[in-house]
PDB file of C-alpha atoms and ligand atoms in Angstrom:
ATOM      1  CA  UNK A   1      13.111 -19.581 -10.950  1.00  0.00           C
ATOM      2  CA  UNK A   2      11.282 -17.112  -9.296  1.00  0.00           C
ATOM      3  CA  UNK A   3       9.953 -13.883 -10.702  1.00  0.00           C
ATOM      4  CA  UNK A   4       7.919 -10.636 -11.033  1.00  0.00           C
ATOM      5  CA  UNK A   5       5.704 -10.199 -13.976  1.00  0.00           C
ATOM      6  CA  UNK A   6       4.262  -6.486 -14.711  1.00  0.00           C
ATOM      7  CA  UNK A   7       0.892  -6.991 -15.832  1.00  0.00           C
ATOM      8  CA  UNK A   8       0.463  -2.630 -16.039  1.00  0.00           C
ATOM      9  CA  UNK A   9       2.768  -0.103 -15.781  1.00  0.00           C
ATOM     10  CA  UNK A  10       0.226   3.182 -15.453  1.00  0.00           C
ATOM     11  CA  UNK A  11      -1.213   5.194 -12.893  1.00  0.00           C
ATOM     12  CA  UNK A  12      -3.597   7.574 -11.947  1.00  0.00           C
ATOM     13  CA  UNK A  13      -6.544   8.308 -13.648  1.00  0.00           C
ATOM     14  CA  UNK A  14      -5.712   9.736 -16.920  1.00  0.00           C
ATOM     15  CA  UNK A  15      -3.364   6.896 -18.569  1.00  0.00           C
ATOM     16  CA  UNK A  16      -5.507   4.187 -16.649  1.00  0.00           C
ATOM     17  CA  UNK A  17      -9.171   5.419 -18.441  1.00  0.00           C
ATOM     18  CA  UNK A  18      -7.363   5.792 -21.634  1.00  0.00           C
ATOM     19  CA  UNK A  19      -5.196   2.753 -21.166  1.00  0.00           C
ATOM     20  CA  UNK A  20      -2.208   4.083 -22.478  1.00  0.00           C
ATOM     21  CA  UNK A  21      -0.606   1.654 -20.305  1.00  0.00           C
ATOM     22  CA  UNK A  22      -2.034  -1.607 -18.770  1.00  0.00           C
ATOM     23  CA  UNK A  23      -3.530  -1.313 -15.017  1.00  0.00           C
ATOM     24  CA  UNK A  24      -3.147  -5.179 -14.058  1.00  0.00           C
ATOM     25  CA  UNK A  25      -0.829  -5.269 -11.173  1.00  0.00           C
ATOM     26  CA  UNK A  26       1.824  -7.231 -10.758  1.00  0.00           C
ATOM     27  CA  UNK A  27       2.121 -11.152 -10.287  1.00  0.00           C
ATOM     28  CA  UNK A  28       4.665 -12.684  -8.136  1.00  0.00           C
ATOM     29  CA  UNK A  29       6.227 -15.753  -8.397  1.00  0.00           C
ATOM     30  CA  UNK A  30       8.559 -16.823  -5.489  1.00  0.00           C
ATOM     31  CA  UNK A  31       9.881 -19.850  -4.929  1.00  0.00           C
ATOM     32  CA  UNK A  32       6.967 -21.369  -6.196  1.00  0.00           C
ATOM     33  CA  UNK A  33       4.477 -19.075  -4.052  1.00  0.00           C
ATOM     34  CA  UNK A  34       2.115 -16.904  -6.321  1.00  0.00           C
ATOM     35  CA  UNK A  35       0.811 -13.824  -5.229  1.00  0.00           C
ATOM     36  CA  UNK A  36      -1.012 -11.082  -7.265  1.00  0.00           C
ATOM     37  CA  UNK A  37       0.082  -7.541  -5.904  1.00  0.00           C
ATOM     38  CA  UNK A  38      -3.052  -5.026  -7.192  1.00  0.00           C
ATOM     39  CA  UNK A  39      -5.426  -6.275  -9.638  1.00  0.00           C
ATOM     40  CA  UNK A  40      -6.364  -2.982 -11.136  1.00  0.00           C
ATOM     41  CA  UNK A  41      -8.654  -2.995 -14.570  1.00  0.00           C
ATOM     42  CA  UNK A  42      -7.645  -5.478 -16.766  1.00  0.00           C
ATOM     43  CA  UNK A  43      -5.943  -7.406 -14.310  1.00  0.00           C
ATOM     44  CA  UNK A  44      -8.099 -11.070 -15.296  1.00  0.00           C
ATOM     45  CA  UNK A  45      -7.288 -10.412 -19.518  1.00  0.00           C
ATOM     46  CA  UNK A  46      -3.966  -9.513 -18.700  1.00  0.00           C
ATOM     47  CA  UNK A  47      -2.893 -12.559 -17.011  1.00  0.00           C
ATOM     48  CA  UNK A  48      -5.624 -14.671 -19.662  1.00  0.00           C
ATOM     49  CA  UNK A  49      -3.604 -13.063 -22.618  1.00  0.00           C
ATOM     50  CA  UNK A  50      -0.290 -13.088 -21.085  1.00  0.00           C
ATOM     51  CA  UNK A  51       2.725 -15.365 -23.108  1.00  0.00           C
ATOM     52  CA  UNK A  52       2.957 -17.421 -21.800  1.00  0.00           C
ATOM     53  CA  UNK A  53      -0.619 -17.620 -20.126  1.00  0.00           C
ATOM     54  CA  UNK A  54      -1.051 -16.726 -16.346  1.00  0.00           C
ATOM     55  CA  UNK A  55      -3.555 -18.973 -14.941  1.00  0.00           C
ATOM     56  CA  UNK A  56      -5.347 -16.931 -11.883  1.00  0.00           C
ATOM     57  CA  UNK A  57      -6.010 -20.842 -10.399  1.00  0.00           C
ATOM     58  CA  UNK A  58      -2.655 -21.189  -8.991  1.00  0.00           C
ATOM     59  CA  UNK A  59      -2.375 -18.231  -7.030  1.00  0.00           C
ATOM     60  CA  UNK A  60      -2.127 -18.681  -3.355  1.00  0.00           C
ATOM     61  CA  UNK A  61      -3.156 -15.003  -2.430  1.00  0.00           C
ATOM     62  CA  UNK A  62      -3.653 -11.274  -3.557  1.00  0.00           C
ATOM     63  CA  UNK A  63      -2.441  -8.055  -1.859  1.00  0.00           C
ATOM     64  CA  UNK A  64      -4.494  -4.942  -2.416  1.00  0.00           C
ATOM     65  CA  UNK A  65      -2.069  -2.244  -1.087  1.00  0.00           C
ATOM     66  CA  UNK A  66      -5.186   0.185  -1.217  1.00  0.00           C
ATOM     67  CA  UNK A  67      -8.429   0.904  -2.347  1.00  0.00           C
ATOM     68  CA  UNK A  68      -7.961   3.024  -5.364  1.00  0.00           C
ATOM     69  CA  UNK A  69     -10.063   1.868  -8.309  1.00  0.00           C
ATOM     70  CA  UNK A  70      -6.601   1.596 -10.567  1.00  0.00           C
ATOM     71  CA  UNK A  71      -5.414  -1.258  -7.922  1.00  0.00           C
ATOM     72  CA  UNK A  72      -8.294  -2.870  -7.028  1.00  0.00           C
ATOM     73  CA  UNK A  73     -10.922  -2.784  -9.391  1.00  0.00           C
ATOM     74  CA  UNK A  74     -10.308  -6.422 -10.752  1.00  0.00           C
ATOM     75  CA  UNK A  75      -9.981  -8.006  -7.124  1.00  0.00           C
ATOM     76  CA  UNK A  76     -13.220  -9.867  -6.810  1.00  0.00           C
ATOM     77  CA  UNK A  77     -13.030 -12.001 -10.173  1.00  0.00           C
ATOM     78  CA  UNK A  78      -9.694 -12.420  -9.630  1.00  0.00           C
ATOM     79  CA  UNK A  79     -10.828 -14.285  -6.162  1.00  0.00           C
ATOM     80  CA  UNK A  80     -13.378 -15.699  -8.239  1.00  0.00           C
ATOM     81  CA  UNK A  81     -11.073 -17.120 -10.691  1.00  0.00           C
ATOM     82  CA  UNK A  82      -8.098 -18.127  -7.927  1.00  0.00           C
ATOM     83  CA  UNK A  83     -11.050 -20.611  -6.675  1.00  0.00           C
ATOM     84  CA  UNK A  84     -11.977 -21.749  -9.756  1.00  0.00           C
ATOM     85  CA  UNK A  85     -15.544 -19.551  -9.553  1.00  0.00           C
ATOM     86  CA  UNK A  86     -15.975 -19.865  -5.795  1.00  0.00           C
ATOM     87  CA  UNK A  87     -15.939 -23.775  -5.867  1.00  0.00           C
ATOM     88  CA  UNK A  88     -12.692 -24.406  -4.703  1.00  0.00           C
ATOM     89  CA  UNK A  89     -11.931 -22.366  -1.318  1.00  0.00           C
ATOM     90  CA  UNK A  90      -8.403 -21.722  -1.135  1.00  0.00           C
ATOM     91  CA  UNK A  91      -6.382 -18.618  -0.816  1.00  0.00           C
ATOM     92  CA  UNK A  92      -5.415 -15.307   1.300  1.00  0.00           C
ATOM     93  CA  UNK A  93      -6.232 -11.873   0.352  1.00  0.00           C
ATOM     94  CA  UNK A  94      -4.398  -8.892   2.493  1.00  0.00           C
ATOM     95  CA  UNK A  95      -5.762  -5.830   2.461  1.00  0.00           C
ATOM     96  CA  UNK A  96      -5.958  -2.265   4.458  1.00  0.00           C
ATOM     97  CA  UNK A  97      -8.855  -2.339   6.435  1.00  0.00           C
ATOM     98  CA  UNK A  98     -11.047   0.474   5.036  1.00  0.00           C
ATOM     99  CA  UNK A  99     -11.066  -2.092   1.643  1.00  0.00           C
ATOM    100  CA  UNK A 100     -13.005  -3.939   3.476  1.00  0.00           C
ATOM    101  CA  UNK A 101     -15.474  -1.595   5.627  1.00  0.00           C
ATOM    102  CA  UNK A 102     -17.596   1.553   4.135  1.00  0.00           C
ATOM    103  CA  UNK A 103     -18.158   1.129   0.681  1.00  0.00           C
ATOM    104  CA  UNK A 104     -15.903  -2.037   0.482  1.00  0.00           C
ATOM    105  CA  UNK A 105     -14.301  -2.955  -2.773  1.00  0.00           C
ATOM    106  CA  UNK A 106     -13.976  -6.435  -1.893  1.00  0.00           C
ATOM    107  CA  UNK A 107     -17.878  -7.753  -1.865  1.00  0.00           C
ATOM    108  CA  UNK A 108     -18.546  -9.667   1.274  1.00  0.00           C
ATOM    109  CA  UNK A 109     -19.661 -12.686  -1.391  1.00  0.00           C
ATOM    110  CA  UNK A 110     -16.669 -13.449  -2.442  1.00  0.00           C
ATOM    111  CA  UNK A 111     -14.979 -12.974   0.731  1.00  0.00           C
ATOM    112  CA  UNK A 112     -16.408 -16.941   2.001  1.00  0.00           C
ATOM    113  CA  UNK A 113     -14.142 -17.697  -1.155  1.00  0.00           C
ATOM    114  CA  UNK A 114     -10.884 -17.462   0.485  1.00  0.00           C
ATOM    115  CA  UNK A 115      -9.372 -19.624   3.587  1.00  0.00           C
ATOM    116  CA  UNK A 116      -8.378 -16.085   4.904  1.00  0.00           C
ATOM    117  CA  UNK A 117      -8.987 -12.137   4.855  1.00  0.00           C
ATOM    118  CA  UNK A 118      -5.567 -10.474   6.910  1.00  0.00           C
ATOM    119  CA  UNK A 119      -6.011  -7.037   7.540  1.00  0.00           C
ATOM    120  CA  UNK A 120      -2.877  -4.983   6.533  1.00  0.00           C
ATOM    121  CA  UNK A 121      -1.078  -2.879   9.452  1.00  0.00           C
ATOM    122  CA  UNK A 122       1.351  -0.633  10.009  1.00  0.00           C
ATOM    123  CA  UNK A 123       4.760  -2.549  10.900  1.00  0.00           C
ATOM    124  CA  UNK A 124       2.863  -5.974  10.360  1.00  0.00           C
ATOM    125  CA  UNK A 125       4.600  -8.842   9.153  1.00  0.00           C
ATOM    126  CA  UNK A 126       2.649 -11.835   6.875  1.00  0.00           C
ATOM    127  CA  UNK A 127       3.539 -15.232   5.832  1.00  0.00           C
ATOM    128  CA  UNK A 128       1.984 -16.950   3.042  1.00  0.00           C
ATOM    129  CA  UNK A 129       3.559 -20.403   1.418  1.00  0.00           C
ATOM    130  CA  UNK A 130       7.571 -19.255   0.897  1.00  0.00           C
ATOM    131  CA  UNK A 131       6.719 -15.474   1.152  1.00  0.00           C
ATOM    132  CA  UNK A 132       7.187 -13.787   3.838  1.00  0.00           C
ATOM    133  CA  UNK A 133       6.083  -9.890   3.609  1.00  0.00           C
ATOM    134  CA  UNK A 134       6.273  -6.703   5.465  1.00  0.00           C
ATOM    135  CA  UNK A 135       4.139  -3.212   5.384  1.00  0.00           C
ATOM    136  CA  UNK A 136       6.470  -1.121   7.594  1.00  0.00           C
ATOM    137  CA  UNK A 137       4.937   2.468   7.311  1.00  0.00           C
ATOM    138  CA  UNK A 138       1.281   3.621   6.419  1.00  0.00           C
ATOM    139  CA  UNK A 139       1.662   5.874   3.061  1.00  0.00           C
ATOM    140  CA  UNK A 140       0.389   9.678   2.618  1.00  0.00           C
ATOM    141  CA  UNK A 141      -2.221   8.729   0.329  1.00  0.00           C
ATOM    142  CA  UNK A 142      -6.028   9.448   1.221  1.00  0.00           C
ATOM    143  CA  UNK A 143      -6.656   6.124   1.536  1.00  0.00           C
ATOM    144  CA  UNK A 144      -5.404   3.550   3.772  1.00  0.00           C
ATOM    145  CA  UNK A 145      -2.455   2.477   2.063  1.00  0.00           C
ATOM    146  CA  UNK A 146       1.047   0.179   2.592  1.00  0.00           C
ATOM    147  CA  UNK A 147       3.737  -0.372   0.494  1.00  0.00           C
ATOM    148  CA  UNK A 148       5.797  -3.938   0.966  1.00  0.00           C
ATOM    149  CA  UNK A 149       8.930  -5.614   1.978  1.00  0.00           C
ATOM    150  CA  UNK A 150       8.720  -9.166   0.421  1.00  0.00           C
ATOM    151  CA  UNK A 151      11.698 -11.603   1.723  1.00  0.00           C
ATOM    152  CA  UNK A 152      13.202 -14.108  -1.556  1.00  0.00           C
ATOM    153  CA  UNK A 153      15.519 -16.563  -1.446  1.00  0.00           C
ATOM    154  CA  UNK A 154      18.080 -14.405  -2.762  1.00  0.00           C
ATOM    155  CA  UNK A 155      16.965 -11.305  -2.848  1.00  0.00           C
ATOM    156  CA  UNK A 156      14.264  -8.880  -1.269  1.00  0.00           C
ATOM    157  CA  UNK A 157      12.079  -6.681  -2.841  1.00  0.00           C
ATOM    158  CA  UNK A 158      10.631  -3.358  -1.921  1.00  0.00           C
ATOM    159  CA  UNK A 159       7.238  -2.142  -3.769  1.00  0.00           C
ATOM    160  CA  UNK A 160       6.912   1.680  -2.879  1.00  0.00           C
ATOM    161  CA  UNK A 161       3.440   1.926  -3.638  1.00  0.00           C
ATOM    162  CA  UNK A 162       1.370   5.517  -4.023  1.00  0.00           C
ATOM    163  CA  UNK A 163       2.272   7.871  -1.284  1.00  0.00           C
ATOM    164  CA  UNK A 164       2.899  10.864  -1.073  1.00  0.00           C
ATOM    165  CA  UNK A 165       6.927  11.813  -0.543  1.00  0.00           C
ATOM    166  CA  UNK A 166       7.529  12.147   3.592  1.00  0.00           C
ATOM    167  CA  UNK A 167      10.751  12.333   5.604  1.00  0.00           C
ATOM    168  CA  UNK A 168      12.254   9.273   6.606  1.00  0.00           C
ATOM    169  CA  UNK A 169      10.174   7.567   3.311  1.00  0.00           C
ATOM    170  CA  UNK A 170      13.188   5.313   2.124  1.00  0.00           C
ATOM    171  CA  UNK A 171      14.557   4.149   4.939  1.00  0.00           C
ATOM    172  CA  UNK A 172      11.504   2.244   5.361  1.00  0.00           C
ATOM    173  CA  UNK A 173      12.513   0.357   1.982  1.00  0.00           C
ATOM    174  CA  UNK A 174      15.791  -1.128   1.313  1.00  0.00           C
ATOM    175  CA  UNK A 175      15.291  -3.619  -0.984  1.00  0.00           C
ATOM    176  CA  UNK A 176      17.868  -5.513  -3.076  1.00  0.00           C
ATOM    177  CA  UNK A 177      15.363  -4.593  -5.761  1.00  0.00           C
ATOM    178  CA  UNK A 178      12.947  -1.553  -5.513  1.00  0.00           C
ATOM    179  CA  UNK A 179       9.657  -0.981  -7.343  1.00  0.00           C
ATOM    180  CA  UNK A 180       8.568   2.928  -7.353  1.00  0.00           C
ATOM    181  CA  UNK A 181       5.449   3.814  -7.911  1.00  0.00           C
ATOM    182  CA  UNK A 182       6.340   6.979  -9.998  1.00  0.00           C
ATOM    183  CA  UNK A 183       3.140   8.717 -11.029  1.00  0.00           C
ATOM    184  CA  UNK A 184       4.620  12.004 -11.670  1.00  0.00           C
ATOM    185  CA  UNK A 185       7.074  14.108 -13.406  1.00  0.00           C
ATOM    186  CA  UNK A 186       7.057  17.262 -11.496  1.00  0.00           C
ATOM    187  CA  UNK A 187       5.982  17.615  -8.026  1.00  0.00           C
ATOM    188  CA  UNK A 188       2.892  19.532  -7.056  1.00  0.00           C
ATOM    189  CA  UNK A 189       1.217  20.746  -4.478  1.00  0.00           C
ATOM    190  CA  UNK A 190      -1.700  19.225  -2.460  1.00  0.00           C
ATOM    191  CA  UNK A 191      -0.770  15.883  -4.629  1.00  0.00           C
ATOM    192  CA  UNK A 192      -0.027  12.404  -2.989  1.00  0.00           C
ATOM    193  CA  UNK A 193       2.024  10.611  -5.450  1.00  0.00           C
ATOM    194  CA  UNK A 194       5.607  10.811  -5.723  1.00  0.00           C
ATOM    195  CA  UNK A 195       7.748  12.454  -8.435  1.00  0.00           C
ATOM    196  CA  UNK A 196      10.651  11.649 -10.044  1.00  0.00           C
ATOM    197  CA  UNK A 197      12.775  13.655  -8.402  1.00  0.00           C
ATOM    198  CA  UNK A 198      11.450  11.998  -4.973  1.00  0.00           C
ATOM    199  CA  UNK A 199      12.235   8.412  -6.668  1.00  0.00           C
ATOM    200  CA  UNK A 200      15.888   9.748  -7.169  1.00  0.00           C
ATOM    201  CA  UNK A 201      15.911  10.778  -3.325  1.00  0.00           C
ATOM    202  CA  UNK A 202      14.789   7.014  -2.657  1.00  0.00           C
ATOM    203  CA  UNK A 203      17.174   5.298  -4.981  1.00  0.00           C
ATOM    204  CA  UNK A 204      20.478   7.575  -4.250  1.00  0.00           C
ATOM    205  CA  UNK A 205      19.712   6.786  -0.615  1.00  0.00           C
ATOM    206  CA  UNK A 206      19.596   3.462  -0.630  1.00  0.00           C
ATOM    207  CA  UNK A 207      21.416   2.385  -3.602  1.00  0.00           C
ATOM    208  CA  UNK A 208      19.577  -1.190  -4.623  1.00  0.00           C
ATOM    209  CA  UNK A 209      20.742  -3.905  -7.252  1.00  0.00           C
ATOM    210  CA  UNK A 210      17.713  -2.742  -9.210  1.00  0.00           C
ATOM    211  CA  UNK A 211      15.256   0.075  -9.456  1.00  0.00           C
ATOM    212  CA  UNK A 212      12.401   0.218 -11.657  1.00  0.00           C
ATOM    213  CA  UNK A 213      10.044   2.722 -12.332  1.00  0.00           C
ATOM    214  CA  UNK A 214       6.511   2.120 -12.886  1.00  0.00           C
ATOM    215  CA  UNK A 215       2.960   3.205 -12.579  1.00  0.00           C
ATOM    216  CA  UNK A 216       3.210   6.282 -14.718  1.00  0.00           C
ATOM    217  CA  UNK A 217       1.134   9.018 -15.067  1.00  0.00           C
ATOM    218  CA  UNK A 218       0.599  11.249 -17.880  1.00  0.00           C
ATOM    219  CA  UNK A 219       3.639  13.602 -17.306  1.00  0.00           C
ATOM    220  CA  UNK A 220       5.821  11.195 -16.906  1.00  0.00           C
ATOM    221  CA  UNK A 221       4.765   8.774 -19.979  1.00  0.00           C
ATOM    222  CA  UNK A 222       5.030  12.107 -22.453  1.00  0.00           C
ATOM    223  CA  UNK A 223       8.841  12.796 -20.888  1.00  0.00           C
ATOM    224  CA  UNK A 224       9.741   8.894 -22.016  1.00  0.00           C
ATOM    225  CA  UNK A 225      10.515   6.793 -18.967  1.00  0.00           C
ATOM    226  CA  UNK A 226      12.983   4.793 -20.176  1.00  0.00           C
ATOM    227  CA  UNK A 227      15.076   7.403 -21.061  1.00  0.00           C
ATOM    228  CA  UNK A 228      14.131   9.269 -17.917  1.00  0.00           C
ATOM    229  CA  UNK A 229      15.271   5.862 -16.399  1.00  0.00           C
ATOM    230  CA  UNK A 230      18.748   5.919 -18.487  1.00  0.00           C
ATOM    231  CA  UNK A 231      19.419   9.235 -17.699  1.00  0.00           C
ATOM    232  CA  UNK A 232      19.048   8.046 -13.165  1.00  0.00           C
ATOM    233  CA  UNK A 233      21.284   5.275 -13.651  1.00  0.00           C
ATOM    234  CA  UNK A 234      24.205   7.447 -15.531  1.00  0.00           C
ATOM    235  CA  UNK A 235      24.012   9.826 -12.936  1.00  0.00           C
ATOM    236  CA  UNK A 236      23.076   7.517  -9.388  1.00  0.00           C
ATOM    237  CA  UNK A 237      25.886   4.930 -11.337  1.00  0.00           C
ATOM    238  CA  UNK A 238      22.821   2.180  -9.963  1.00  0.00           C
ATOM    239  CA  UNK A 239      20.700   0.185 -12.540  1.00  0.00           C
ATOM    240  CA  UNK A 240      17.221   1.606 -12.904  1.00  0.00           C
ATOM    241  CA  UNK A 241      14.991   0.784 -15.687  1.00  0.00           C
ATOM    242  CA  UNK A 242      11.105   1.790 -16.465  1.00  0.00           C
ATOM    243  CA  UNK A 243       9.240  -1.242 -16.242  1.00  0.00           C
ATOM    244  CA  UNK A 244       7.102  -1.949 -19.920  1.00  0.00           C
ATOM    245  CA  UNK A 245       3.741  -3.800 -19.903  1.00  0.00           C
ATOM    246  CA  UNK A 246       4.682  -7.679 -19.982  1.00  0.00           C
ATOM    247  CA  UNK A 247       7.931  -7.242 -18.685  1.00  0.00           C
ATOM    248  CA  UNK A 248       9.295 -10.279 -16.325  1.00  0.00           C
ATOM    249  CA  UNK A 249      11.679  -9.668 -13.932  1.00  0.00           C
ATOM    250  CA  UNK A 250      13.924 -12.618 -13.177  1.00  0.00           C
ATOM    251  CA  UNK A 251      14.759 -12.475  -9.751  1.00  0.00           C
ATOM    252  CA  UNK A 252      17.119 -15.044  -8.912  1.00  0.00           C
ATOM    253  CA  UNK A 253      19.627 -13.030 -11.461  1.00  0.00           C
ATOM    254  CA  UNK A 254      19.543  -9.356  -9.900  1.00  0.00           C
TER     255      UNK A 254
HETATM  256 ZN1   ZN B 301      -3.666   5.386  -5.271  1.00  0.00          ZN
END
């Protein structure tokens, strides 16, 4: 079976510092590849705590999709604990380049840890194990940032990580399945995270299996997001749901 487990389910600063909603990231089980997609605070005890437990030894690799502090805070003990505290070298973390430059969030000790550090481009393509993985566009985000195509067996799946909304956005993502990073309720101004009306846009366009909301922000956690979720698929007449801390996604079913 393969599957996505969502190990947090808020965003941006507010619900992350108060955690009103886990920040873990997401891990990623395909076809008997693991990969961790954003170990944000809490990341390690989420996986330790998870039912059943999440043992950060078998991953293969870890994708930081950017720099933030809510996605990549836990990155360098969860490389410590994929190689079993450094003594075991093994694995491949991907990540935008300015991650690992000025001010790097991954320390250069850890990075002798892992077989591999591949720098994420625009339109690159990356193998690791049975996933194969895309970044197709650079995001409007501040930060070097790249959401993902990742090929299943069955199925692929689109992660629409922060950005701000821009023209052409979702045709950059057409996923089977695809993950929003939905941060606000209302746009605004000046602010690069997209809103729920630009997570419609995306999902009307390209009509998916699946769509599922997640990495909420304050706004959008007060307004409910599973009914905002209800009230998408009634009207787009598409399944989208508002992913919940824990949840697993089985993927050979969607
Ligand atoms: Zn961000």
């Amino acid at each position: 079976m393969s599957w996505i487990k969502f190990l947090g389910t808020g965003g941006a600063r507010f619900v992350v510092i108060k955690q009103l909603r886990a920040s873990g990231g997401l891990w990623l089980n395909l076809s008997d590849t693991n990969i961790f997609i954003d170990p944000g605070p809490g990341a390690l005890l989420r996986c330790l705590s998870s039912k059943p437990k999440l043992n950060p030894a078998d991953l293969d690799g870890i994708i930081l999709t950017h720099r933030h502090i809510d996605h990549s805070n836990d990155i360098n003990i969860m490389i410590e604990a994929m190689t079993n505290g450094g003594f075991k070298k093994k694995g491949v973390v991907f990540a935008p380049k300015d991650a690992l430059e000025k001010d790097p969030v991954i320390l250069y000790h850890v990075r002798n840890q892992v077989d591999k550090i591949e720098i994420l481009r625009e339109k690159g393509s990356y193998t690791l194990g049975n996933i194969s993985f895309s970044t197709p566009v650079r995001h409007v985000h501040g930060v070097e940032t790249y959401g993902l195509n990742i090929q299943g067996e069955n199925s692929t799946i689109s992660l629409i990580t922060d950005t701000r909304y821009f023209d052409g956005l979702e045709s950059h993502y057409d996923g089977d399945i695809i993950i929003i990073n939905v941060v606000r309720l209302e746009e605004k101004e000046g602010i690069d995270h997209l809103s729920l009306k630009d997570a419609e846009k995306i999902l009307s366009a390209n009509k998916p299996k699946l769509g599922i909301l997640t990495h909420f922000g304050m706004t959008m956690l007060k307004a409910k997001p599973w009914e905002l979720a209800d009230k998408l698929s009634k009207k787009l007449n598409i399944k989208v749901i508002a992913a919940r801390d824990g949840m697993t996604i089985n993927l050979d079913t969607v």
